[in-house]
């Protein structure tokens, strides 16, 4: 198995742990770390090939990294925060949906990346459901 696929599994596990424990910080940390891995790999590919698609993919995951940058701020459970969180989760869903197609199309990307992006697409759906049904306390980290 590709060592990069094993390393990429660590942020996925961190995100899964964040979903299970309902800890926003860990949830976002996993997405942030995964984005760092993708940005690093795509920038490396861009420097080797000068193919613009690698730069575009790196930019897309830089957006995910910026959205997922974890913080320990406490939120008051307002409707504004819920709205922002749901929009962020939708962005994660769309970015990782694109990741599935990019991983499927690329020969250089390990096959496991397709599954990781699929998993990372499902987690925000779960988080959105938990938030909309008030099963996750918004003010906790």
PDB file of C-alpha atoms in Angstrom:
ATOM      1  CA  UNK A   1       0.000   0.000   0.000  1.00  0.00           C
ATOM      2  CA  UNK A   2       1.140   3.513  -0.788  1.00  0.00           C
ATOM      3  CA  UNK A   3       2.585   5.227   2.330  1.00  0.00           C
ATOM      4  CA  UNK A   4       0.869   8.466   1.345  1.00  0.00           C
ATOM      5  CA  UNK A   5      -2.482   6.664   1.497  1.00  0.00           C
ATOM      6  CA  UNK A   6      -1.732   5.601   5.075  1.00  0.00           C
ATOM      7  CA  UNK A   7      -0.688   9.132   6.062  1.00  0.00           C
ATOM      8  CA  UNK A   8      -3.837  10.564   4.432  1.00  0.00           C
ATOM      9  CA  UNK A   9      -5.940   8.198   6.526  1.00  0.00           C
ATOM     10  CA  UNK A  10      -4.864   9.896   9.753  1.00  0.00           C
ATOM     11  CA  UNK A  11      -6.822  13.150   9.158  1.00  0.00           C
ATOM     12  CA  UNK A  12      -9.831  11.069   8.108  1.00  0.00           C
ATOM     13  CA  UNK A  13      -9.655   9.215  11.427  1.00  0.00           C
ATOM     14  CA  UNK A  14      -9.326  12.510  13.323  1.00  0.00           C
ATOM     15  CA  UNK A  15     -12.450  13.782  11.570  1.00  0.00           C
ATOM     16  CA  UNK A  16     -14.295  10.549  12.334  1.00  0.00           C
ATOM     17  CA  UNK A  17     -13.324  10.871  15.997  1.00  0.00           C
ATOM     18  CA  UNK A  18     -14.615  14.473  15.936  1.00  0.00           C
ATOM     19  CA  UNK A  19     -17.947  13.286  14.529  1.00  0.00           C
ATOM     20  CA  UNK A  20     -18.264  10.487  17.076  1.00  0.00           C
ATOM     21  CA  UNK A  21     -17.327  12.700  20.040  1.00  0.00           C
ATOM     22  CA  UNK A  22     -19.204  15.669  18.550  1.00  0.00           C
ATOM     23  CA  UNK A  23     -16.149  17.890  18.905  1.00  0.00           C
ATOM     24  CA  UNK A  24     -16.034  20.661  16.341  1.00  0.00           C
ATOM     25  CA  UNK A  25     -12.315  21.287  16.859  1.00  0.00           C
ATOM     26  CA  UNK A  26     -11.327  17.705  15.962  1.00  0.00           C
ATOM     27  CA  UNK A  27     -13.806  17.610  13.091  1.00  0.00           C
ATOM     28  CA  UNK A  28     -12.282  20.730  11.538  1.00  0.00           C
ATOM     29  CA  UNK A  29      -8.722  19.682  12.370  1.00  0.00           C
ATOM     30  CA  UNK A  30      -9.087  16.554  10.246  1.00  0.00           C
ATOM     31  CA  UNK A  31     -10.335  18.546   7.248  1.00  0.00           C
ATOM     32  CA  UNK A  32      -7.565  21.112   7.731  1.00  0.00           C
ATOM     33  CA  UNK A  33      -4.814  18.473   7.872  1.00  0.00           C
ATOM     34  CA  UNK A  34      -6.222  16.657   4.845  1.00  0.00           C
ATOM     35  CA  UNK A  35      -6.284  19.951   2.938  1.00  0.00           C
ATOM     36  CA  UNK A  36      -2.630  20.524   3.822  1.00  0.00           C
ATOM     37  CA  UNK A  37      -1.725  17.101   2.416  1.00  0.00           C
ATOM     38  CA  UNK A  38      -3.609  17.711  -0.834  1.00  0.00           C
ATOM     39  CA  UNK A  39      -2.215  21.230  -1.281  1.00  0.00           C
ATOM     40  CA  UNK A  40       1.323  19.979  -0.689  1.00  0.00           C
ATOM     41  CA  UNK A  41       0.980  17.069  -3.099  1.00  0.00           C
ATOM     42  CA  UNK A  42      -0.656  19.173  -5.813  1.00  0.00           C
ATOM     43  CA  UNK A  43       1.898  21.966  -5.521  1.00  0.00           C
ATOM     44  CA  UNK A  44       4.622  19.349  -5.890  1.00  0.00           C
ATOM     45  CA  UNK A  45       2.868  17.986  -8.997  1.00  0.00           C
ATOM     46  CA  UNK A  46       2.490  21.505 -10.378  1.00  0.00           C
ATOM     47  CA  UNK A  47       6.194  22.235  -9.939  1.00  0.00           C
ATOM     48  CA  UNK A  48       7.083  19.016 -11.744  1.00  0.00           C
ATOM     49  CA  UNK A  49       4.648  19.326 -14.671  1.00  0.00           C
ATOM     50  CA  UNK A  50       3.533  22.984 -14.801  1.00  0.00           C
ATOM     51  CA  UNK A  51       0.020  21.667 -15.496  1.00  0.00           C
ATOM     52  CA  UNK A  52      -2.516  24.283 -14.434  1.00  0.00           C
ATOM     53  CA  UNK A  53      -4.957  21.636 -13.165  1.00  0.00           C
ATOM     54  CA  UNK A  54      -2.641  20.888 -10.237  1.00  0.00           C
ATOM     55  CA  UNK A  55      -2.574  24.550  -9.261  1.00  0.00           C
ATOM     56  CA  UNK A  56      -6.373  24.730  -9.470  1.00  0.00           C
ATOM     57  CA  UNK A  57      -6.796  21.626  -7.306  1.00  0.00           C
ATOM     58  CA  UNK A  58      -4.330  23.021  -4.770  1.00  0.00           C
ATOM     59  CA  UNK A  59      -6.302  26.270  -4.680  1.00  0.00           C
ATOM     60  CA  UNK A  60      -9.577  24.423  -4.124  1.00  0.00           C
ATOM     61  CA  UNK A  61      -8.163  22.493  -1.169  1.00  0.00           C
ATOM     62  CA  UNK A  62      -6.589  25.688   0.158  1.00  0.00           C
ATOM     63  CA  UNK A  63     -10.163  26.992   0.369  1.00  0.00           C
ATOM     64  CA  UNK A  64     -11.125  23.868   2.324  1.00  0.00           C
ATOM     65  CA  UNK A  65      -8.146  24.431   4.609  1.00  0.00           C
ATOM     66  CA  UNK A  66      -9.147  28.053   5.193  1.00  0.00           C
ATOM     67  CA  UNK A  67     -12.740  27.098   5.942  1.00  0.00           C
ATOM     68  CA  UNK A  68     -11.661  24.265   8.212  1.00  0.00           C
ATOM     69  CA  UNK A  69      -8.945  26.134  10.107  1.00  0.00           C
ATOM     70  CA  UNK A  70      -9.732  24.972  13.634  1.00  0.00           C
ATOM     71  CA  UNK A  71     -10.232  27.373  16.484  1.00  0.00           C
ATOM     72  CA  UNK A  72     -11.396  27.062  20.044  1.00  0.00           C
ATOM     73  CA  UNK A  73     -13.918  29.861  19.963  1.00  0.00           C
ATOM     74  CA  UNK A  74     -17.163  29.222  21.759  1.00  0.00           C
ATOM     75  CA  UNK A  75     -20.247  30.066  19.789  1.00  0.00           C
ATOM     76  CA  UNK A  76     -23.510  31.150  21.336  1.00  0.00           C
ATOM     77  CA  UNK A  77     -25.674  28.723  19.373  1.00  0.00           C
ATOM     78  CA  UNK A  78     -27.154  31.486  17.279  1.00  0.00           C
ATOM     79  CA  UNK A  79     -28.951  31.040  13.996  1.00  0.00           C
ATOM     80  CA  UNK A  80     -26.111  32.936  12.312  1.00  0.00           C
ATOM     81  CA  UNK A  81     -23.580  30.348  13.459  1.00  0.00           C
ATOM     82  CA  UNK A  82     -25.819  27.476  12.374  1.00  0.00           C
ATOM     83  CA  UNK A  83     -26.238  29.053   8.970  1.00  0.00           C
ATOM     84  CA  UNK A  84     -22.492  29.587   8.573  1.00  0.00           C
ATOM     85  CA  UNK A  85     -21.709  26.054   9.728  1.00  0.00           C
ATOM     86  CA  UNK A  86     -24.191  24.519   7.299  1.00  0.00           C
ATOM     87  CA  UNK A  87     -22.773  26.563   4.417  1.00  0.00           C
ATOM     88  CA  UNK A  88     -19.277  25.421   5.399  1.00  0.00           C
ATOM     89  CA  UNK A  89     -20.424  21.799   5.489  1.00  0.00           C
ATOM     90  CA  UNK A  90     -21.960  22.155   2.026  1.00  0.00           C
ATOM     91  CA  UNK A  91     -18.630  23.519   0.774  1.00  0.00           C
ATOM     92  CA  UNK A  92     -16.852  20.473   2.277  1.00  0.00           C
ATOM     93  CA  UNK A  93     -19.335  18.172   0.543  1.00  0.00           C
ATOM     94  CA  UNK A  94     -18.795  19.820  -2.840  1.00  0.00           C
ATOM     95  CA  UNK A  95     -15.007  20.005  -2.533  1.00  0.00           C
ATOM     96  CA  UNK A  96     -14.727  16.345  -1.629  1.00  0.00           C
ATOM     97  CA  UNK A  97     -17.177  15.356  -4.366  1.00  0.00           C
ATOM     98  CA  UNK A  98     -14.774  17.020  -6.795  1.00  0.00           C
ATOM     99  CA  UNK A  99     -11.969  15.131  -5.008  1.00  0.00           C
ATOM    100  CA  UNK A 100     -13.595  11.817  -5.854  1.00  0.00           C
ATOM    101  CA  UNK A 101     -13.598  12.645  -9.563  1.00  0.00           C
ATOM    102  CA  UNK A 102     -10.062  14.057  -9.490  1.00  0.00           C
ATOM    103  CA  UNK A 103      -8.735  10.969  -7.703  1.00  0.00           C
ATOM    104  CA  UNK A 104     -10.577   8.686 -10.123  1.00  0.00           C
ATOM    105  CA  UNK A 105      -9.173  10.558 -13.130  1.00  0.00           C
ATOM    106  CA  UNK A 106      -5.546  10.767 -11.968  1.00  0.00           C
ATOM    107  CA  UNK A 107      -3.056   7.931 -12.243  1.00  0.00           C
ATOM    108  CA  UNK A 108      -0.733   9.506  -9.639  1.00  0.00           C
ATOM    109  CA  UNK A 109      -3.331   9.587  -6.857  1.00  0.00           C
ATOM    110  CA  UNK A 110      -3.636   6.434  -4.712  1.00  0.00           C
ATOM    111  CA  UNK A 111      -6.901   4.530  -5.115  1.00  0.00           C
ATOM    112  CA  UNK A 112      -7.580   5.014  -1.392  1.00  0.00           C
ATOM    113  CA  UNK A 113      -7.979   8.766  -1.985  1.00  0.00           C
ATOM    114  CA  UNK A 114     -11.302   8.141  -3.731  1.00  0.00           C
ATOM    115  CA  UNK A 115     -12.598   6.433  -0.612  1.00  0.00           C
ATOM    116  CA  UNK A 116     -11.169   9.101   1.700  1.00  0.00           C
ATOM    117  CA  UNK A 117     -12.907  11.832  -0.277  1.00  0.00           C
ATOM    118  CA  UNK A 118     -16.126   9.814  -0.203  1.00  0.00           C
ATOM    119  CA  UNK A 119     -15.884   9.474   3.558  1.00  0.00           C
ATOM    120  CA  UNK A 120     -15.010  13.160   3.931  1.00  0.00           C
ATOM    121  CA  UNK A 121     -18.083  13.948   1.839  1.00  0.00           C
ATOM    122  CA  UNK A 122     -20.381  11.973   4.170  1.00  0.00           C
ATOM    123  CA  UNK A 123     -19.137  13.428   7.479  1.00  0.00           C
ATOM    124  CA  UNK A 124     -20.477  16.959   6.815  1.00  0.00           C
ATOM    125  CA  UNK A 125     -23.824  15.427   5.897  1.00  0.00           C
ATOM    126  CA  UNK A 126     -23.890  13.785   9.325  1.00  0.00           C
ATOM    127  CA  UNK A 127     -22.778  17.001  11.025  1.00  0.00           C
ATOM    128  CA  UNK A 128     -25.455  18.991   9.212  1.00  0.00           C
ATOM    129  CA  UNK A 129     -28.117  16.499  10.284  1.00  0.00           C
ATOM    130  CA  UNK A 130     -26.926  16.625  13.897  1.00  0.00           C
ATOM    131  CA  UNK A 131     -26.882  20.402  13.882  1.00  0.00           C
ATOM    132  CA  UNK A 132     -30.291  20.799  12.247  1.00  0.00           C
ATOM    133  CA  UNK A 133     -31.896  18.368  14.716  1.00  0.00           C
ATOM    134  CA  UNK A 134     -30.173  20.054  17.686  1.00  0.00           C
ATOM    135  CA  UNK A 135     -28.378  16.832  18.613  1.00  0.00           C
ATOM    136  CA  UNK A 136     -25.003  18.521  18.738  1.00  0.00           C
ATOM    137  CA  UNK A 137     -24.410  21.310  21.233  1.00  0.00           C
ATOM    138  CA  UNK A 138     -23.278  24.274  19.196  1.00  0.00           C
ATOM    139  CA  UNK A 139     -21.398  25.993  21.995  1.00  0.00           C
ATOM    140  CA  UNK A 140     -19.098  23.043  22.784  1.00  0.00           C
ATOM    141  CA  UNK A 141     -15.732  22.525  21.124  1.00  0.00           C
TER     142      UNK A 141
END
